[in-house]
Amino acid sequence: MSAANTAVKFFRKLEPEDLRTLHVIEANMSRYRYVPEKTMPKLAELPEQETQYRLARLGRFKLVYRWTGSYKGYTLNTAGYDCLAINALVKAGILEAFGKPLGVGKEADVYDALTPENKRIAVKFHRLGRTSFRQTRRVRGYIAERRHVSWLYQSRLAAEKEFQALKLLYPHSIALPEPVSQNRHVVAMGMIEGAELAEHKELPNPSKTLEEVLSNIRKAYVNARVIHADLSEYNIIIMPNWHILIIDWPQFVTREHPNAEQLLRRDMKNIVGFFQRKYKVKTKLEDALNYVQTN
Ligand SMILES: Nc1ncnc2c1ncn2[C@@H]1O[C@H](COP(=O)(O)OP(=O)(O)OP(=O)(O)O)[C@@H](O)[C@H]1O
Ligand SMILES: [Mg+2]
């Protein structure tokens, strides 16, 4: 069961005292590797017995991890952090209910969900820095000072960046999901139907699809000064009407970034190369680059 599954399952069972206890652990995690059990009643403003009861419940729900060493202490599990973000989105009137998982992978879990107005949204839980600290540090170019909380920071940073990209780009009518909200490591956005370009066996008009992708890369570059920087056939969704949407923006850079040119070239190489390999659509990389960079 994925962490988000655990969070979705147990979130409904959480009582205000459970959430308060989770909050206290979160707030003290940068100070302690394991938040000492002894300090918890005072921090949570709960009687000692009640605190014990809450910690035991949270442990049973697998939302916290209990460590026993020279003292007893607690740290948030991924699912515990998920619950805090879900709670904030519910309280903000963004989120009402969860549906099925849309994509569960290495760097994110994405869920189908409903708002209180019954609008369908996608809820993306960012997952970074937990399994392979060194690799994510290299890839994301982000150096965490405190290793034990780096997954919290890195995942939150990715969500903040992705939401920022959606907000920057959406007003320019670029084909991407509508930004709805963000809290901690979670982004809520418009729900889209379709499947990754990589999954499609065929397209009715591949060169038209490529044109549409390039025209959106161009709009992002020219009008919003933004480069995706992780573009490939896996981050392009083909909708049932065969139009495209570009997803997965946490690694975006602006044109001011020192490697902007290189990153744009890499994105374009991936796309032009993919259409050449799979659909025999021949486009010169330099021509395509020229097109996306001019008004
Ligand atoms: N707004 C959305 N609406 C519907 N489905 C979505 C949405 N965003 C993402 N998905 C689904 O979730 C999958 C993963 O999303 P995304 O590419 O943004 O994350 P990722 O960081 O690549 O995650 P992973 O490492 O798990 O592949 C997508 O391929 C898509 O199937
Ligand atoms: Mg992706």
GROMACS .gro file of C-alpha atoms and ligand atoms in nm:
model
  327
    1MET     CA    1   0.000   0.000   0.000
    2SER     CA    2   0.140   0.340  -0.096
    3ALA     CA    3   0.180   0.609   0.168
    4ALA     CA    4  -0.098   0.814   0.011
    5ASN     CA    5  -0.326   0.510   0.032
    6THR     CA    6  -0.252   0.483   0.403
    7ALA     CA    7  -0.317   0.855   0.450
    8VAL     CA    8  -0.643   0.850   0.255
    9LYS     CA    9  -0.760   0.545   0.449
   10PHE     CA   10  -0.683   0.674   0.797
   11PHE     CA   11  -0.742   1.046   0.752
   12ARG     CA   12  -1.117   1.010   0.808
   13LYS     CA   13  -1.054   0.839   1.141
   14LEU     CA   14  -0.840   1.117   1.279
   15GLU     CA   15  -0.977   1.320   1.569
   16PRO     CA   16  -0.867   1.675   1.654
   17GLU     CA   17  -0.628   1.545   1.924
   18ASP     CA   18  -0.464   1.308   1.674
   19LEU     CA   19  -0.409   1.597   1.433
   20ARG     CA   20  -0.275   1.817   1.710
   21THR     CA   21  -0.024   1.549   1.803
   22LEU     CA   22   0.082   1.515   1.438
   23HIS     CA   23   0.124   1.893   1.416
   24VAL     CA   24   0.347   1.897   1.722
   25ILE     CA   25   0.572   1.627   1.580
   26GLU     CA   26   0.596   1.814   1.250
   27ALA     CA   27   0.677   2.145   1.418
   28ASN     CA   28   0.960   1.990   1.620
   29MET     CA   29   1.118   1.767   1.360
   30SER     CA   30   1.381   2.017   1.255
   31ARG     CA   31   1.494   2.043   1.615
   32TYR     CA   32   1.500   1.671   1.691
   33ARG     CA   33   1.569   1.369   1.478
   34TYR     CA   34   1.305   1.197   1.696
   35VAL     CA   35   1.076   1.425   1.892
   36PRO     CA   36   1.108   1.303   2.254
   37GLU     CA   37   0.796   1.143   2.395
   38LYS     CA   38   0.861   1.319   2.724
   39THR     CA   39   0.826   1.665   2.570
   40MET     CA   40   0.504   1.584   2.387
   41PRO     CA   41   0.230   1.643   2.651
   42LYS     CA   42   0.352   1.995   2.712
   43LEU     CA   43   0.398   2.074   2.344
   44ALA     CA   44   0.056   1.933   2.251
   45GLU     CA   45  -0.111   2.074   2.563
   46LEU     CA   46  -0.263   1.736   2.633
   47PRO     CA   47  -0.258   1.525   2.950
   48GLU     CA   48   0.016   1.263   2.955
   49GLN     CA   49  -0.219   0.965   2.926
   50GLU     CA   50  -0.407   1.122   2.640
   51THR     CA   51  -0.079   1.188   2.459
   52GLN     CA   52   0.022   0.824   2.501
   53TYR     CA   53  -0.313   0.715   2.364
   54ARG     CA   54  -0.282   0.946   2.063
   55LEU     CA   55   0.074   0.838   1.985
   56ALA     CA   56  -0.026   0.473   2.002
   57ARG     CA   57  -0.315   0.533   1.761
   58LEU     CA   58  -0.097   0.727   1.518
   59GLY     CA   59   0.156   0.446   1.534
   60ARG     CA   60  -0.112   0.186   1.461
   61PHE     CA   61  -0.228   0.391   1.161
   62LYS     CA   62   0.137   0.400   1.045
   63LEU     CA   63   0.136   0.780   1.037
   64VAL     CA   64   0.430   0.812   1.277
   65TYR     CA   65   0.742   0.609   1.340
   66ARG     CA   66   0.838   0.527   1.697
   67TRP     CA   67   1.207   0.509   1.773
   68THR     CA   68   1.357   0.362   2.087
   69GLY     CA   69   1.717   0.443   2.166
   70SER     CA   70   1.864   0.639   2.452
   71TYR     CA   71   1.514   0.788   2.477
   72LYS     CA   72   1.176   0.726   2.311
   73GLY     CA   73   1.089   0.953   2.024
   74TYR     CA   74   0.865   0.999   1.723
   75THR     CA   75   0.900   1.117   1.368
   76LEU     CA   76   0.642   1.163   1.091
   77ASN     CA   77   0.603   0.895   0.830
   78THR     CA   78   0.528   1.004   0.475
   79ALA     CA   79   0.161   0.916   0.535
   80GLY     CA   80   0.159   1.135   0.847
   81TYR     CA   81   0.283   1.432   0.645
   82ASP     CA   82   0.021   1.348   0.380
   83CYS     CA   83  -0.252   1.367   0.647
   84LEU     CA   84  -0.140   1.714   0.758
   85ALA     CA   85  -0.158   1.842   0.401
   86ILE     CA   86  -0.494   1.673   0.338
   87ASN     CA   87  -0.629   1.828   0.659
   88ALA     CA   88  -0.518   2.177   0.551
   89LEU     CA   89  -0.680   2.137   0.207
   90VAL     CA   90  -1.002   2.008   0.361
   91LYS     CA   91  -1.013   2.298   0.606
   92ALA     CA   92  -0.948   2.544   0.322
   93GLY     CA   93  -1.256   2.411   0.141
   94ILE     CA   94  -1.055   2.268  -0.150
   95LEU     CA   95  -1.089   1.897  -0.088
   96GLU     CA   96  -1.391   1.686  -0.004
   97ALA     CA   97  -1.324   1.325  -0.100
   98PHE     CA   98  -1.066   1.102  -0.263
   99GLY     CA   99  -1.124   0.869  -0.554
  100LYS     CA  100  -0.888   0.627  -0.718
  101PRO     CA  101  -0.513   0.661  -0.764
  102LEU     CA  102  -0.421   0.797  -1.108
  103GLY     CA  103  -0.051   0.736  -1.092
  104VAL     CA  104   0.173   0.596  -0.821
  105GLY     CA  105   0.542   0.624  -0.888
  106LYS     CA  106   0.884   0.709  -0.756
  107GLU     CA  107   0.852   1.085  -0.737
  108ALA     CA  108   0.479   1.135  -0.689
  109ASP     CA  109   0.145   0.975  -0.603
  110VAL     CA  110  -0.145   1.131  -0.792
  111TYR     CA  111  -0.509   1.087  -0.685
  112ASP     CA  112  -0.843   1.164  -0.833
  113ALA     CA  113  -1.045   1.377  -0.587
  114LEU     CA  114  -1.354   1.595  -0.548
  115THR     CA  115  -1.398   1.950  -0.420
  116PRO     CA  116  -1.698   2.042  -0.199
  117GLU     CA  117  -1.859   2.178  -0.521
  118ASN     CA  118  -1.819   1.833  -0.678
  119LYS     CA  119  -1.551   1.947  -0.920
  120ARG     CA  120  -1.298   1.676  -1.008
  121ILE     CA  121  -0.940   1.761  -0.924
  122ALA     CA  122  -0.609   1.576  -0.924
  123VAL     CA  123  -0.411   1.575  -0.600
  124LYS     CA  124  -0.037   1.520  -0.641
  125PHE     CA  125   0.175   1.415  -0.340
  126HIS     CA  126   0.541   1.489  -0.410
  127ARG     CA  127   0.788   1.228  -0.289
  128LEU     CA  128   1.149   1.331  -0.282
  129GLY     CA  129   1.458   1.264  -0.084
  130ARG     CA  130   1.349   0.956   0.103
  131THR     CA  131   1.479   0.657  -0.086
  132SER     CA  132   1.788   0.794  -0.251
  133PHE     CA  133   1.914   1.104  -0.080
  134ARG     CA  134   2.229   1.141  -0.287
  135GLN     CA  135   2.054   1.103  -0.616
  136THR     CA  136   1.780   1.355  -0.544
  137ARG     CA  137   2.037   1.600  -0.419
  138ARG     CA  138   2.229   1.573  -0.740
  139VAL     CA  139   1.924   1.585  -0.964
  140ARG     CA  140   1.743   1.866  -0.789
  141GLY     CA  141   2.050   2.073  -0.713
  142TYR     CA  142   1.926   2.132  -0.364
  143ILE     CA  143   2.142   2.082  -0.062
  144ALA     CA  144   1.972   2.002   0.264
  145GLU     CA  145   2.151   2.084   0.582
  146ARG     CA  146   1.956   1.851   0.802
  147ARG     CA  147   1.943   1.514   0.641
  148HIS     CA  148   1.667   1.372   0.854
  149VAL     CA  149   1.417   1.639   0.747
  150SER     CA  150   1.543   1.684   0.393
  151TRP     CA  151   1.259   1.473   0.249
  152LEU     CA  152   1.009   1.714   0.405
  153TYR     CA  153   1.183   2.019   0.258
  154GLN     CA  154   1.256   1.869  -0.081
  155SER     CA  155   0.903   1.741  -0.130
  156ARG     CA  156   0.752   2.071  -0.020
  157LEU     CA  157   0.990   2.266  -0.242
  158ALA     CA  158   0.892   2.054  -0.543
  159ALA     CA  159   0.521   2.118  -0.476
  160GLU     CA  160   0.579   2.491  -0.432
  161LYS     CA  161   0.773   2.507  -0.756
  162GLU     CA  162   0.519   2.306  -0.950
  163PHE     CA  163   0.233   2.523  -0.827
  164GLN     CA  164   0.431   2.837  -0.908
  165ALA     CA  165   0.485   2.710  -1.264
  166LEU     CA  166   0.116   2.633  -1.313
  167LYS     CA  167   0.020   2.978  -1.186
  168LEU     CA  168   0.278   3.149  -1.407
  169LEU     CA  169   0.178   2.958  -1.720
  170TYR     CA  170  -0.196   2.905  -1.692
  171PRO     CA  171  -0.290   3.269  -1.770
  172HIS     CA  172  -0.097   3.240  -2.099
  173SER     CA  173  -0.339   2.972  -2.224
  174ILE     CA  174  -0.070   2.708  -2.226
  175ALA     CA  175  -0.201   2.352  -2.233
  176LEU     CA  176  -0.157   2.240  -1.872
  177PRO     CA  177  -0.375   2.155  -1.572
  178GLU     CA  178  -0.547   2.443  -1.394
  179PRO     CA  179  -0.373   2.535  -1.065
  180VAL     CA  180  -0.615   2.494  -0.773
  181SER     CA  181  -0.416   2.498  -0.448
  182GLN     CA  182  -0.100   2.383  -0.274
  183ASN     CA  183  -0.014   2.285   0.080
  184ARG     CA  184   0.313   2.140   0.206
  185HIS     CA  185   0.421   1.875  -0.048
  186VAL     CA  186   0.080   1.854  -0.216
  187VAL     CA  187  -0.052   2.026  -0.529
  188ALA     CA  188  -0.422   2.028  -0.619
  189MET     CA  189  -0.490   2.090  -0.987
  190GLY     CA  190  -0.747   2.041  -1.255
  191MET     CA  191  -0.819   1.678  -1.332
  192ILE     CA  192  -0.735   1.572  -1.685
  193GLU     CA  193  -0.850   1.269  -1.879
  194GLY     CA  194  -0.607   1.088  -2.098
  195ALA     CA  195  -0.284   0.890  -2.102
  196GLU     CA  196   0.082   0.967  -2.140
  197LEU     CA  197   0.206   1.013  -2.495
  198ALA     CA  198   0.452   0.730  -2.428
  199GLU     CA  199   0.164   0.487  -2.368
  200HIS     CA  200  -0.016   0.550  -2.696
  201LYS     CA  201   0.029   0.290  -2.966
  202GLU     CA  202  -0.066   0.533  -3.241
  203LEU     CA  203  -0.182   0.886  -3.306
  204PRO     CA  204  -0.424   0.997  -3.579
  205ASN     CA  205  -0.191   1.279  -3.686
  206PRO     CA  206   0.154   1.265  -3.526
  207SER     CA  207   0.298   1.573  -3.696
  208LYS     CA  208  -0.002   1.775  -3.580
  209THR     CA  209   0.056   1.653  -3.223
  210LEU     CA  210   0.423   1.750  -3.246
  211GLU     CA  211   0.321   2.092  -3.376
  212GLU     CA  212   0.091   2.136  -3.079
  213VAL     CA  213   0.365   2.040  -2.835
  214LEU     CA  214   0.612   2.282  -2.997
  215SER     CA  215   0.360   2.564  -3.003
  216ASN     CA  216   0.307   2.522  -2.628
  217ILE     CA  217   0.680   2.508  -2.555
  218ARG     CA  218   0.707   2.829  -2.756
  219LYS     CA  219   0.427   3.004  -2.568
  220ALA     CA  220   0.586   2.908  -2.238
  221TYR     CA  221   0.928   3.030  -2.352
  222VAL     CA  222   0.827   3.346  -2.533
  223ASN     CA  223   0.528   3.467  -2.330
  224ALA     CA  224   0.605   3.336  -1.981
  225ARG     CA  225   0.984   3.300  -2.003
  226VAL     CA  226   0.957   2.945  -1.869
  227ILE     CA  227   1.132   2.620  -1.970
  228HIS     CA  228   0.991   2.287  -1.853
  229ALA     CA  229   1.334   2.121  -1.811
  230ASP     CA  230   1.199   1.766  -1.764
  231LEU     CA  231   1.005   1.729  -2.085
  232SER     CA  232   0.956   1.391  -2.247
  233GLU     CA  233   0.680   1.165  -2.381
  234TYR     CA  234   0.606   1.072  -2.018
  235ASN     CA  235   0.503   1.425  -1.921
  236ILE     CA  236   0.273   1.490  -2.214
  237ILE     CA  237  -0.086   1.373  -2.176
  238ILE     CA  238  -0.296   1.298  -2.482
  239MET     CA  239  -0.659   1.373  -2.403
  240PRO     CA  240  -0.954   1.180  -2.551
  241ASN     CA  241  -0.999   1.463  -2.807
  242TRP     CA  242  -0.633   1.406  -2.909
  243HIS     CA  243  -0.523   1.747  -2.783
  244ILE     CA  244  -0.226   1.759  -2.550
  245LEU     CA  245  -0.150   1.881  -2.198
  246ILE     CA  246   0.197   1.921  -2.051
  247ILE     CA  247   0.229   1.806  -1.689
  248ASP     CA  248   0.495   1.762  -1.417
  249TRP     CA  249   0.654   2.109  -1.384
  250PRO     CA  250   0.854   2.112  -1.056
  251GLN     CA  251   1.189   2.132  -1.234
  252PHE     CA  252   1.103   2.434  -1.447
  253VAL     CA  253   1.354   2.718  -1.489
  254THR     CA  254   1.314   3.069  -1.624
  255ARG     CA  255   1.507   3.210  -1.917
  256GLU     CA  256   1.736   3.384  -1.668
  257HIS     CA  257   1.870   3.049  -1.539
  258PRO     CA  258   2.238   3.000  -1.631
  259ASN     CA  259   2.162   2.665  -1.799
  260ALA     CA  260   1.839   2.781  -1.963
  261GLU     CA  261   1.959   2.727  -2.321
  262GLN     CA  262   2.096   2.384  -2.247
  263LEU     CA  263   1.779   2.272  -2.069
  264LEU     CA  264   1.556   2.396  -2.351
  265ARG     CA  265   1.777   2.212  -2.600
  266ARG     CA  266   1.748   1.891  -2.397
  267ASP     CA  267   1.367   1.920  -2.378
  268MET     CA  268   1.349   1.976  -2.751
  269LYS     CA  269   1.588   1.692  -2.827
  270ASN     CA  270   1.368   1.454  -2.625
  271ILE     CA  271   1.053   1.558  -2.807
  272VAL     CA  272   1.191   1.584  -3.160
  273GLY     CA  273   1.378   1.255  -3.108
  274PHE     CA  274   1.068   1.076  -2.981
  275PHE     CA  275   0.853   1.178  -3.277
  276GLN     CA  276   1.131   1.085  -3.515
  277ARG     CA  277   1.183   0.739  -3.362
  278LYS     CA  278   0.826   0.637  -3.306
  279TYR     CA  279   0.632   0.822  -3.577
  280LYS     CA  280   0.899   0.896  -3.837
  281VAL     CA  281   0.822   1.267  -3.819
  282LYS     CA  282   1.143   1.434  -3.932
  283THR     CA  283   1.222   1.774  -3.784
  284LYS     CA  284   1.563   1.938  -3.760
  285LEU     CA  285   1.643   2.012  -3.397
  286GLU     CA  286   1.792   2.350  -3.489
  287ASP     CA  287   1.482   2.452  -3.686
  288ALA     CA  288   1.255   2.348  -3.400
  289LEU     CA  289   1.473   2.536  -3.149
  290ASN     CA  290   1.463   2.840  -3.369
  291TYR     CA  291   1.084   2.821  -3.389
  292VAL     CA  292   1.025   2.797  -3.012
  293GLN     CA  293   1.261   3.085  -2.938
  294THR     CA  294   1.120   3.347  -3.174
  295ASN     CA  295   0.814   3.564  -3.133
  296LIG     N1  296  -0.374   1.681  -1.340
  296LIG     C1  297  -0.375   1.548  -1.361
  296LIG     N2  298  -0.491   1.486  -1.394
  296LIG     C2  299  -0.493   1.352  -1.415
  296LIG     N3  300  -0.385   1.271  -1.402
  296LIG     C3  301  -0.268   1.327  -1.369
  296LIG     C4  302  -0.256   1.468  -1.345
  296LIG     N4  303  -0.128   1.494  -1.314
  296LIG     C5  304  -0.064   1.376  -1.317
  296LIG     N5  305  -0.146   1.274  -1.349
  296LIG     C6  306  -0.112   1.130  -1.361
  296LIG     O1  307  -0.008   1.097  -1.271
  296LIG     C7  308   0.109   1.056  -1.341
  296LIG     C8  309   0.235   1.113  -1.273
  296LIG     O2  310   0.229   1.253  -1.272
  296LIG     P1  311   0.357   1.344  -1.293
  296LIG     O3  312   0.421   1.316  -1.422
  296LIG     O4  313   0.312   1.485  -1.269
  296LIG     O5  314   0.448   1.299  -1.172
  296LIG     P2  315   0.595   1.232  -1.167
  296LIG     O6  316   0.677   1.318  -1.080
  296LIG     O7  317   0.643   1.200  -1.303
  296LIG     O8  318   0.561   1.102  -1.090
  296LIG     P3  319   0.623   0.957  -1.109
  296LIG     O9  320   0.765   0.967  -1.063
  296LIG    O10  321   0.532   0.882  -1.022
  296LIG    O11  322   0.609   0.923  -1.255
  296LIG     C9  323   0.088   1.107  -1.483
  296LIG    O12  324   0.152   1.031  -1.579
  296LIG    C10  325  -0.062   1.100  -1.499
  296LIG    O13  326  -0.101   0.969  -1.534
  297MG      MG  327   0.617   1.264  -1.482
   0.00000   0.00000   0.00000
